Amino acid sequence: MERAGRLIAKGKLFADCITPEDILRAAWASAVGKKIAVHSRVAGMVRERLIVEVDDAVWQRQLFTLRSHILRRLAEVSGVEFARELELRVAPPLPKRTPPKGPPLPLLDAADEAERIANNGLRLLYRKARKRATA
């Protein structure tokens, strides 16, 4: 049974919506492995040159020596040889999103907010929910 990437790459059915760059981006982690994929990512493709961003110059040097092997693995995984060259660029790692630190910000004019609710029952429920959220 053929891999889905090979079928997509060979078929003309998806040519309008899936580019060779998309296929190589999807195949990158499988071709290079988890350890390398954490420190590198496909940035784009220009003609037959695949542009890959790496975290620092050390990763750039190490992957430069492996570039022919990486291109061969990409061709194996994707099923078609889209890229003939590999360009490695140093780019800072993507920032990790973390929640803000510290206590939650107090609600401004909380009493006025509750007073704008016309229904007494809903106003009471709102106040209880607000009290639980800020406690």
Coordinates of C-alpha atoms in Angstrom, one line a residue:
M1 CA 0.0 0.0 0.0
E2 CA 1.4 3.4 -1.0
R3 CA 1.8 6.3 1.4
A4 CA -0.7 9.1 1.0
G5 CA 2.0 11.6 0.2
R6 CA 3.2 9.6 -2.8
L7 CA -0.4 9.3 -4.1
I8 CA -0.9 13.1 -3.7
A9 CA 2.4 13.9 -5.3
K10 CA 1.8 11.7 -8.3
G11 CA -1.8 12.6 -8.8
K12 CA -2.9 15.7 -10.7
L13 CA -6.2 15.8 -8.7
F14 CA -4.8 17.9 -5.9
A15 CA -2.4 20.0 -7.9
D16 CA -4.5 23.2 -7.4
C17 CA -4.6 23.0 -3.6
I18 CA -1.4 21.2 -2.5
T19 CA 2.0 22.5 -3.5
P20 CA 5.3 20.7 -3.4
E21 CA 6.3 22.9 -0.5
D22 CA 3.3 21.7 1.5
I23 CA 4.2 18.1 0.8
L24 CA 7.8 18.7 1.9
R25 CA 6.7 20.6 5.0
A26 CA 4.5 17.6 5.9
A27 CA 7.2 15.1 5.2
W28 CA 10.0 17.0 7.0
A29 CA 9.6 15.5 10.5
S30 CA 9.3 12.0 9.2
A31 CA 12.4 12.4 7.0
V32 CA 14.7 14.0 9.5
G33 CA 13.4 12.5 12.8
K34 CA 12.0 14.1 15.9
K35 CA 15.3 15.4 17.4
I36 CA 16.2 17.4 14.3
A37 CA 12.6 18.4 13.6
V38 CA 12.4 20.2 17.0
H39 CA 15.3 22.4 16.0
S40 CA 14.4 23.0 12.3
R41 CA 11.4 23.8 10.2
V42 CA 10.7 24.3 6.5
A43 CA 10.5 28.0 5.7
G44 CA 9.7 27.7 2.0
M45 CA 10.8 26.6 -1.4
V46 CA 12.3 28.6 -4.3
R47 CA 12.3 26.6 -7.6
E48 CA 14.1 23.4 -6.6
R49 CA 15.7 24.7 -3.5
L50 CA 14.2 23.9 -0.1
I51 CA 14.8 26.6 2.5
V52 CA 15.0 25.3 6.1
E53 CA 15.3 27.5 9.2
V54 CA 17.4 26.1 12.1
D55 CA 17.8 27.4 15.7
D56 CA 21.5 28.3 15.6
A57 CA 24.8 28.0 13.7
V58 CA 25.7 24.7 15.3
W59 CA 22.5 23.1 13.9
Q60 CA 23.2 24.8 10.5
R61 CA 26.7 23.2 10.3
Q62 CA 25.6 19.8 11.4
L63 CA 22.7 19.7 8.9
F64 CA 24.9 21.1 6.2
T65 CA 27.0 17.9 6.3
L66 CA 23.8 15.8 6.1
R67 CA 22.1 17.7 3.3
S68 CA 22.4 15.0 0.6
H69 CA 21.1 12.4 3.0
I70 CA 18.2 14.7 4.1
L71 CA 17.2 15.3 0.4
R72 CA 17.3 11.6 -0.3
R73 CA 15.1 10.8 2.8
L74 CA 12.7 13.6 1.7
A75 CA 12.4 12.0 -1.7
E76 CA 11.8 8.6 -0.1
V77 CA 9.1 9.9 2.3
S78 CA 7.3 12.1 -0.2
G79 CA 7.6 9.7 -3.1
V80 CA 8.8 12.4 -5.5
E81 CA 12.0 14.4 -5.7
F82 CA 10.8 18.0 -5.4
A83 CA 14.0 19.5 -3.9
R84 CA 17.4 19.2 -5.4
E85 CA 19.1 21.7 -3.1
L86 CA 18.9 22.4 0.6
E87 CA 19.5 25.9 2.0
L88 CA 19.9 26.2 5.8
R89 CA 19.3 29.6 7.4
V90 CA 19.7 30.5 11.1
A91 CA 16.5 31.8 12.6
P92 CA 15.6 32.2 16.2
P93 CA 13.4 29.5 17.6
L94 CA 9.7 30.2 17.7
P95 CA 8.6 31.7 21.0
K96 CA 6.6 29.5 23.3
R97 CA 3.3 31.0 24.4
T98 CA 3.0 31.1 28.2
P99 CA 0.1 32.5 30.2
P100 CA 0.7 35.8 32.0
K101 CA 2.1 35.5 35.5
G102 CA 0.7 37.1 38.6
P103 CA -2.8 37.4 40.1
P104 CA -5.7 38.1 37.8
L105 CA -6.6 41.7 37.1
P106 CA -9.5 43.1 39.2
L107 CA -12.7 43.9 37.4
L108 CA -13.2 47.7 37.0
D109 CA -16.5 49.0 38.2
A110 CA -17.8 45.5 39.0
A111 CA -20.7 46.8 41.0
D112 CA -21.9 49.0 38.2
E113 CA -21.6 46.1 35.8
A114 CA -24.0 43.9 37.8
E115 CA -26.5 46.8 38.3
R116 CA -27.0 47.0 34.5
I117 CA -28.6 43.5 34.5
A118 CA -32.3 44.0 34.7
N119 CA -33.4 40.5 35.8
N120 CA -32.8 40.1 39.6
G121 CA -32.1 36.3 39.3
L122 CA -29.6 36.8 36.5
R123 CA -27.9 39.6 38.4
L124 CA -27.5 37.3 41.4
L125 CA -26.1 34.5 39.3
Y126 CA -23.7 36.9 37.7
R127 CA -22.4 38.2 41.0
K128 CA -21.9 34.7 42.3
A129 CA -20.0 33.6 39.2
R130 CA -17.9 36.8 39.4
K131 CA -17.1 36.1 43.0
R132 CA -16.0 32.5 42.2
A133 CA -13.9 33.7 39.3
T134 CA -12.0 36.3 41.3
A135 CA -11.6 34.1 44.5

